[in-house]
Coordinates of C-alpha atoms and ligand atoms in Angstrom, one line a residue:
M1 CA -6.7 -38.4 15.5
E2 CA -7.2 -34.6 16.0
K3 CA -10.5 -33.3 14.7
Y4 CA -11.7 -29.7 14.2
D5 CA -14.8 -28.1 12.9
V6 CA -12.7 -26.1 10.4
I7 CA -9.0 -26.2 9.4
I8 CA -7.7 -23.1 7.7
V9 CA -4.5 -23.7 5.7
G10 CA -2.6 -20.4 5.7
G11 CA -2.6 -17.8 8.5
S12 CA -2.2 -14.6 6.4
C13 CA -4.9 -12.0 5.7
A14 CA -7.5 -14.4 4.2
G15 CA -6.9 -17.2 6.7
S16 CA -7.0 -14.9 9.8
A17 CA -10.2 -13.2 8.6
A18 CA -11.9 -16.5 8.2
G19 CA -10.5 -17.7 11.5
I20 CA -11.7 -14.7 13.5
T21 CA -15.2 -15.0 12.1
L22 CA -15.5 -18.8 12.7
A23 CA -13.9 -18.8 16.2
K24 CA -16.1 -15.9 17.4
A25 CA -19.2 -17.9 16.3
G26 CA -18.0 -20.8 18.4
K27 CA -16.4 -23.1 15.8
N28 CA -13.4 -25.2 16.9
T29 CA -11.0 -23.7 14.4
L30 CA -7.3 -24.6 13.5
I31 CA -5.0 -22.4 11.5
I32 CA -1.9 -24.1 10.1
D33 CA 0.8 -22.1 8.4
K34 CA 4.2 -23.3 7.2
A35 CA 5.8 -20.0 8.3
R36 CA 6.5 -18.9 11.8
F37 CA 5.1 -15.5 12.5
P38 CA 6.0 -12.7 12.3
R39 CA 7.3 -13.4 8.8
E40 CA 8.2 -11.3 5.7
K41 CA 5.7 -11.3 2.7
L42 CA 6.6 -9.6 -0.5
C43 CA 4.1 -6.8 -0.9
G44 CA 3.8 -3.1 -1.5
G45 CA 2.0 -2.8 1.8
M46 CA -0.6 -0.3 0.5
I47 CA -3.9 -0.6 2.3
T48 CA -6.9 1.3 0.9
E49 CA -9.5 3.1 2.9
K50 CA -12.1 0.4 2.1
T51 CA -9.9 -2.2 3.8
A52 CA -9.5 0.0 6.9
K53 CA -13.3 0.4 7.0
L54 CA -13.8 -3.4 6.5
L55 CA -11.4 -4.2 9.4
Q56 CA -13.1 -1.7 11.7
K57 CA -16.7 -2.6 10.8
T58 CA -16.4 -6.4 10.6
Y59 CA -13.6 -7.2 13.0
S60 CA -13.5 -4.1 15.3
V61 CA -9.8 -4.0 14.4
S62 CA -8.2 -0.6 14.2
L63 CA -5.3 -0.3 11.7
E64 CA -3.8 2.5 13.8
S65 CA -1.0 0.6 15.6
M66 CA 0.2 -1.0 12.3
I67 CA 0.3 2.1 10.1
D68 CA 3.8 3.1 9.0
S69 CA 2.6 6.2 7.2
R70 CA -0.5 7.6 5.5
Y71 CA -1.0 9.7 2.4
N72 CA -3.8 11.8 0.9
A73 CA -2.2 12.2 -2.5
F74 CA -1.4 10.0 -5.5
G75 CA 0.7 10.6 -8.6
V76 CA 1.1 9.2 -12.1
Y77 CA 4.5 9.0 -14.0
H78 CA 5.1 7.8 -17.5
A79 CA 8.4 6.3 -18.9
D80 CA 8.2 8.5 -22.0
F81 CA 6.5 11.7 -20.8
G82 CA 7.7 12.0 -17.2
R83 CA 5.5 13.3 -14.4
I84 CA 1.9 13.3 -15.7
S85 CA -0.4 14.3 -12.9
S86 CA -0.8 14.1 -9.1
Y87 CA -3.6 15.1 -6.8
R88 CA -4.3 15.6 -3.1
S89 CA -7.8 14.6 -1.8
D90 CA -9.7 13.4 1.3
Q91 CA -9.1 9.7 0.7
T92 CA -6.3 8.1 2.6
L93 CA -3.8 5.5 1.4
F94 CA -2.2 3.6 4.3
M95 CA 1.3 2.0 4.3
V96 CA 1.9 -1.0 6.5
H97 CA 4.6 -3.6 6.8
R98 CA 3.2 -7.1 6.2
Y99 CA 5.7 -8.4 8.8
D100 CA 3.6 -6.6 11.5
F101 CA 0.2 -6.5 9.8
D102 CA -0.1 -10.3 9.2
D103 CA 1.2 -11.1 12.7
F104 CA -1.2 -8.7 14.3
F105 CA -4.1 -10.2 12.4
L106 CA -3.1 -13.7 13.3
Q107 CA -2.9 -12.7 16.9
E108 CA -6.4 -11.4 16.7
A109 CA -7.5 -14.8 15.3
R110 CA -5.8 -16.5 18.3
K111 CA -7.4 -14.1 20.7
A112 CA -10.8 -15.0 19.1
G113 CA -10.2 -18.7 20.0
C114 CA -8.3 -20.2 17.0
T115 CA -5.6 -22.8 17.6
A116 CA -2.6 -22.1 15.5
Y117 CA 0.1 -24.6 14.3
L118 CA 2.9 -22.5 12.9
G119 CA 6.1 -23.8 11.1
D120 CA 4.2 -26.9 9.8
E121 CA 3.5 -27.3 6.1
V122 CA 0.4 -29.0 4.8
M123 CA 1.7 -31.6 2.3
E124 CA -1.5 -33.2 1.1
I125 CA -5.2 -33.7 1.7
D126 CA -6.2 -37.4 1.5
R127 CA -9.8 -38.4 1.9
G128 CA -10.6 -35.2 3.9
K129 CA -7.6 -35.6 6.2
I130 CA -4.8 -33.1 6.3
H131 CA -1.2 -34.5 6.3
T132 CA 1.5 -32.1 7.5
A133 CA 5.3 -32.1 7.1
S134 CA 5.8 -32.9 10.8
G135 CA 3.6 -36.0 10.5
R136 CA 0.3 -34.7 11.9
V137 CA -2.8 -36.1 10.5
I138 CA -5.9 -33.9 11.2
S139 CA -9.5 -34.1 10.1
A140 CA -12.2 -31.4 9.9
D141 CA -15.7 -30.9 8.7
Y142 CA -14.5 -28.1 6.4
I143 CA -11.2 -27.0 5.0
I144 CA -10.4 -23.5 3.9
G145 CA -7.5 -23.0 1.5
A146 CA -5.9 -19.6 2.4
D147 CA -2.5 -20.7 1.4
G148 CA -1.7 -18.2 -1.3
C149 CA -0.9 -18.4 -5.0
H150 CA 0.8 -21.8 -5.0
S151 CA -2.0 -23.3 -2.9
T152 CA -1.6 -26.9 -1.9
V153 CA -5.3 -27.1 -1.1
R154 CA -6.2 -25.8 -4.5
K155 CA -4.1 -28.6 -6.1
E156 CA -6.2 -31.1 -4.3
L157 CA -9.4 -30.0 -6.0
R158 CA -10.4 -32.1 -8.9
G159 CA -10.2 -30.3 -12.3
T160 CA -7.7 -27.7 -11.2
K161 CA -4.6 -27.4 -13.3
N162 CA -1.2 -27.6 -11.6
D163 CA 0.7 -26.1 -14.5
E164 CA -0.9 -22.6 -14.1
K165 CA 1.4 -19.7 -15.0
F166 CA 1.1 -16.5 -13.0
P167 CA 1.8 -12.9 -13.6
L168 CA 4.8 -11.8 -11.6
G169 CA 5.6 -8.9 -9.2
L170 CA 9.1 -7.7 -8.6
E171 CA 10.0 -5.5 -5.6
V172 CA 12.8 -4.0 -3.7
N173 CA 13.1 -1.6 -0.7
I174 CA 15.2 1.4 -1.3
G175 CA 16.6 3.9 1.4
Y176 CA 15.9 7.6 0.8
D177 CA 19.6 8.3 0.4
N178 CA 19.5 6.2 -2.8
L179 CA 16.3 7.6 -4.2
K180 CA 16.4 10.6 -6.6
F181 CA 12.6 10.5 -7.5
Y182 CA 11.4 12.1 -4.3
V183 CA 12.8 15.6 -4.7
P184 CA 11.4 18.0 -3.6
P185 CA 10.2 16.4 -0.4
E186 CA 6.5 17.5 -0.8
D187 CA 6.4 14.9 -3.7
V188 CA 6.6 12.1 -1.1
F189 CA 3.4 10.1 -1.6
P190 CA 2.5 7.0 -3.6
W191 CA 3.3 7.2 -7.4
V192 CA 2.5 4.7 -10.1
F193 CA 4.6 4.3 -13.2
F194 CA 3.3 3.5 -16.7
G195 CA 5.1 2.7 -20.0
Y196 CA 7.6 0.3 -18.5
V197 CA 5.6 -2.9 -19.2
K198 CA 3.0 -3.3 -21.9
I199 CA 0.4 -4.6 -19.5
G200 CA 1.1 -3.7 -15.9
Y201 CA 2.6 -0.9 -13.9
G202 CA 5.3 0.1 -11.5
W203 CA 5.0 1.8 -8.1
V204 CA 7.0 3.7 -5.5
F205 CA 5.2 3.4 -2.1
P206 CA 7.0 5.5 0.6
K207 CA 7.4 4.3 4.1
K208 CA 9.1 6.1 7.0
D209 CA 12.6 4.6 6.5
F210 CA 12.5 3.5 2.9
A211 CA 10.4 3.3 -0.2
T212 CA 9.1 0.1 -1.7
V213 CA 9.6 0.1 -5.5
G214 CA 8.0 -2.5 -7.5
I215 CA 6.6 -3.6 -10.9
A216 CA 4.0 -6.1 -11.9
G217 CA 3.0 -7.3 -15.4
L218 CA 1.1 -10.0 -17.1
T219 CA 4.1 -12.3 -17.6
H220 CA 2.7 -14.3 -20.4
Y221 CA 2.6 -11.1 -22.4
D222 CA 5.9 -9.6 -21.3
D223 CA 7.8 -12.5 -19.6
K224 CA 11.4 -12.0 -20.4
N225 CA 11.1 -8.2 -20.3
L226 CA 9.9 -7.7 -16.8
L227 CA 13.3 -7.6 -15.1
V228 CA 14.6 -5.5 -17.9
A229 CA 11.6 -3.1 -17.5
F230 CA 12.2 -3.1 -13.7
R231 CA 15.8 -2.1 -14.2
R232 CA 14.7 0.8 -16.4
L233 CA 12.3 1.9 -13.7
L234 CA 15.0 1.7 -11.1
A235 CA 17.3 3.8 -13.2
A236 CA 14.6 6.5 -13.3
V237 CA 14.0 6.6 -9.5
C238 CA 17.3 5.4 -8.0
V239 CA 20.7 7.2 -7.5
D240 CA 22.7 4.0 -7.8
P241 CA 20.6 0.9 -8.9
S242 CA 23.6 -1.4 -8.6
R243 CA 23.4 -1.0 -4.8
I244 CA 20.0 -2.8 -4.7
A245 CA 20.3 -5.0 -7.8
R246 CA 20.8 -8.2 -5.7
K247 CA 18.0 -7.4 -3.3
I248 CA 15.2 -7.6 -5.9
K249 CA 12.6 -10.3 -5.1
G250 CA 9.7 -11.7 -7.1
H251 CA 6.4 -13.3 -6.2
P252 CA 3.4 -14.2 -8.3
V253 CA 0.3 -12.0 -8.4
P254 CA -2.8 -14.0 -9.5
L255 CA -4.3 -11.3 -11.7
N256 CA -6.0 -13.8 -14.1
N257 CA -9.0 -14.7 -11.9
H258 CA -11.9 -16.4 -13.5
F259 CA -14.1 -17.4 -10.6
K260 CA -14.2 -21.0 -11.8
T261 CA -12.6 -22.6 -8.8
L262 CA -13.8 -21.3 -5.5
G263 CA -14.2 -24.7 -3.9
A264 CA -15.7 -28.2 -4.1
G265 CA -17.2 -30.6 -1.5
N266 CA -16.1 -29.4 1.9
I267 CA -13.2 -27.3 0.6
L268 CA -13.4 -23.5 0.1
L269 CA -10.6 -21.4 -1.4
V270 CA -10.0 -17.8 -0.4
G271 CA -7.7 -14.9 -1.2
D272 CA -4.8 -15.6 -3.6
A273 CA -5.6 -19.3 -3.5
A274 CA -8.9 -18.4 -5.1
R275 CA -7.1 -15.8 -7.4
L276 CA -9.1 -13.0 -5.9
V277 CA -6.8 -10.1 -6.8
E278 CA -8.1 -7.0 -8.5
P279 CA -7.2 -7.5 -12.2
L280 CA -6.1 -3.9 -12.9
T281 CA -4.7 -2.5 -9.6
G282 CA -3.4 -5.8 -8.2
E283 CA -4.9 -5.0 -4.8
G284 CA -5.2 -8.3 -2.9
I285 CA -5.3 -7.6 0.8
Y286 CA -8.9 -6.3 0.8
F287 CA -10.2 -9.1 -1.3
A288 CA -8.3 -11.7 0.8
I289 CA -10.0 -10.4 3.9
L290 CA -13.4 -10.1 2.3
S291 CA -13.3 -13.6 0.8
G292 CA -12.1 -15.1 4.1
T293 CA -15.1 -13.5 5.7
F294 CA -17.5 -14.8 3.0
A295 CA -16.2 -18.3 3.3
A296 CA -16.7 -18.3 7.1
Q297 CA -20.2 -16.9 6.7
A298 CA -21.1 -19.6 4.2
I299 CA -20.0 -22.3 6.6
L300 CA -21.8 -20.6 9.5
T301 CA -25.1 -19.9 7.7
T302 CA -25.6 -22.8 5.3
Q303 CA -27.0 -26.3 5.9
G304 CA -25.9 -28.3 2.9
D305 CA -23.9 -26.7 0.0
Q306 CA -21.6 -24.2 1.6
V307 CA -19.5 -23.9 -1.6
Q308 CA -22.6 -22.8 -3.5
T309 CA -23.4 -20.1 -0.8
Y310 CA -19.8 -18.9 -0.9
N311 CA -19.9 -18.8 -4.8
V312 CA -23.0 -16.7 -4.6
L313 CA -21.5 -14.2 -2.1
V314 CA -18.2 -13.8 -4.0
K315 CA -19.9 -13.4 -7.4
R316 CA -22.5 -11.0 -6.1
H317 CA -19.9 -8.7 -4.5
L318 CA -16.9 -9.1 -6.8
R319 CA -17.7 -10.5 -10.2
G320 CA -19.0 -7.1 -11.6
L321 CA -16.1 -5.1 -10.3
F322 CA -13.5 -7.7 -11.5
A323 CA -15.2 -7.8 -15.0
Q324 CA -15.0 -4.0 -15.2
A325 CA -11.4 -4.0 -14.1
R326 CA -10.5 -6.6 -16.7
L327 CA -12.2 -4.6 -19.4
A328 CA -10.5 -1.4 -18.1
R329 CA -7.1 -3.2 -18.2
T330 CA -7.6 -4.3 -21.8
L331 CA -8.6 -0.8 -22.9
Y332 CA -6.1 1.1 -20.7
F333 CA -3.1 -0.9 -21.8
N334 CA -3.9 -0.5 -25.5
R335 CA -0.9 1.5 -26.7
W336 CA -3.0 4.2 -28.5
I337 CA -5.6 4.6 -25.7
N338 CA -2.8 4.7 -23.1
T339 CA -1.0 7.6 -25.0
Y340 CA -4.3 9.4 -25.4
A341 CA -5.1 9.0 -21.7
M342 CA -1.7 10.2 -20.7
C343 CA -2.2 13.4 -22.8
K344 CA -5.6 14.0 -21.2
M345 CA -4.3 13.3 -17.7
S346 CA -1.4 15.6 -18.0
G347 CA -3.7 18.6 -18.4
N348 CA -6.1 17.7 -15.6
A349 CA -5.6 15.9 -12.3
K350 CA -9.3 14.7 -12.3
W351 CA -8.2 11.2 -13.4
C352 CA -6.1 10.9 -10.2
K353 CA -8.8 12.6 -8.0
Y354 CA -11.4 10.1 -9.0
F355 CA -9.0 7.1 -9.0
L356 CA -8.4 7.8 -5.3
E357 CA -12.2 7.5 -4.9
L358 CA -12.3 4.3 -6.8
L359 CA -9.5 2.8 -4.7
S360 CA -11.3 3.8 -1.5
G361 CA -14.4 1.9 -2.7
E362 CA -16.6 5.0 -3.3
M363 CA -17.1 4.1 -7.0
D364 CA -16.6 1.3 -9.5
Y365 CA -14.9 1.5 -12.9
C366 CA -18.2 2.3 -14.7
R367 CA -18.9 5.3 -12.4
Y368 CA -15.2 6.3 -12.6
F369 CA -15.2 6.6 -16.3
K370 CA -18.6 8.3 -16.4
T371 CA -17.6 10.8 -13.8
V372 CA -14.2 11.6 -15.3
L373 CA -15.8 12.2 -18.7
K374 CA -18.7 14.2 -17.4
D375 CA -16.7 16.5 -15.0
R376 CA -15.5 19.5 -17.0
T377 CA -13.7 21.0 -14.1
V378 CA -9.9 21.4 -14.5
Y379 CA -8.2 20.2 -11.3
P380 CA -4.6 21.4 -11.2
S381 CA -1.9 18.9 -10.6
L382 CA 0.2 19.3 -7.4
Ligands
FAD1 C1 5.0 -7.7 -5.3 C2 3.6 -7.7 -4.7 C3 3.1 -6.5 -4.2 C4 1.8 -6.4 -3.7 N1 1.4 -5.3 -3.2 C5 0.1 -5.2 -2.7 C6 -0.4 -4.0 -2.1 O1 0.4 -3.0 -1.9 N2 -1.6 -3.9 -1.6 C7 -2.5 -5.0 -1.7 O2 -3.6 -5.0 -1.3 N3 -2.0 -6.2 -2.2 C8 -0.8 -6.3 -2.7 N4 -0.3 -7.5 -3.2 C9 -1.2 -8.7 -3.2 C10 -1.3 -9.3 -1.8 O3 0.0 -9.4 -1.2 C11 -2.0 -10.6 -1.8 O4 -3.1 -10.6 -2.6 C12 -2.4 -11.1 -0.3 O5 -1.2 -11.2 0.5 C13 -3.2 -12.4 -0.4 O6 -3.4 -12.8 0.9 P1 -3.6 -14.4 1.2 O7 -3.9 -14.5 2.7 O8 -4.6 -14.9 0.3 O9 -2.2 -15.1 0.9 P2 -0.8 -14.9 1.4 O10 -0.6 -13.6 2.0 O11 0.1 -15.3 0.2 O12 -0.6 -16.0 2.5 C14 -0.6 -17.3 2.3 C15 -0.1 -18.0 3.6 O13 -0.2 -19.4 3.4 C16 1.0 -20.1 4.0 N5 1.1 -21.3 3.2 C17 1.3 -21.5 1.9 N6 1.4 -22.8 1.6 C18 1.2 -23.5 2.8 C19 1.1 -24.9 3.1 N7 1.2 -25.8 2.2 N8 0.9 -25.2 4.4 C20 0.8 -24.2 5.3 N9 0.8 -22.9 5.1 C21 1.0 -22.5 3.8 C22 2.1 -19.1 3.7 O14 3.2 -19.3 4.6 C23 1.4 -17.7 3.9 O15 1.5 -17.3 5.3 C24 1.0 -7.6 -3.7 C25 1.5 -8.8 -4.2 C26 2.8 -8.9 -4.7 C27 3.4 -10.2 -5.2

């Protein structure tokens, strides 16, 4: 039977990050993914500055070759009030295609020394052995579950519910000939859209050849209405929504993280499998890479309870931020507070200015709100 030091199930951002770290430290590491790369992954493709810095600092990986476009501005639109505010600053938002980004990152893991079995699905884990669809049975000292929202590895952990319901994201790529929102052309930068779902938001993320338009909401609050809300948003940004109606796709976004299940025994969960998506913004790529790195570090540095070390690392770095984001989400999507915030925002672009700093990792939500409330300067909208 084949045996590895570590098997990583899932070769996307979280899995490749863990793979690079482990293989570089000399661990015999296998990545198994059910997809053949390059492959499509439903995603807005927005990468924040903190992600670019993490890739550069920890992996010496430059985003440069994968960037479709970059923007130094950000805008807010509301279903009832129209364009609220937009601001240009020093922080950069990068747009990538996951088709290229994930493939590039997996190649880096292979270059670092990982073996990769692609196009083979992990079906179950039985007494520490992994069984795949092609009939392989492989064992390892440690297993990392980097297999996304519907993680098979997660289901193997005792005490984890299989009937979990996820918030949903809907998305479609729209050519510029069918977009009416981006006129005049100097408005072409990422915009977020409020007022379409009770708890959640929409987005238009421009790439070179098309814009990715999407919406995500907490489905258990707004289940049946998400598609209806998305159609309303499409009507606001699109010349002819019927041209793209059949191209809309959906994928879960695990916004309801609770840090309860990060692993057990010799199994560690990372990225979406561990539900490590920022509860307010829905940013997941950064947290997938960071948690993959932490899981690998826990395996490399700990004798004994690696899951405990991993728990400590994740909680130390993420629990505070995620708790603040959850609180901000509850407050922000309160109808009255949201209307008040929109009124305040429309007179002053400081809310956008400091939000760009929050996204780039320069401040957390506590500092964001303190700074916004303290700063009396009026920053004009673009
Ligand atoms: C509509 C939408 C828009 C988003 N936009 C953004 C954005 O703009 N910016 C951002 O930062 N985040 C965004 N996210 C979140 C982001 O896409 C995820 O958080 C991120 O991809 C998580 O990475 P991961 O490596 O944990 O999992 P994934 O990227 O989901 O990868 C899981 C991998 O595991 C493989 N796999 C699954 N099951 C098995 C199995 N049984 N056996 C073998 N392989 C398996 C899959 O093939 C896949 O390659 C968005 C999410 C959605 C749904």
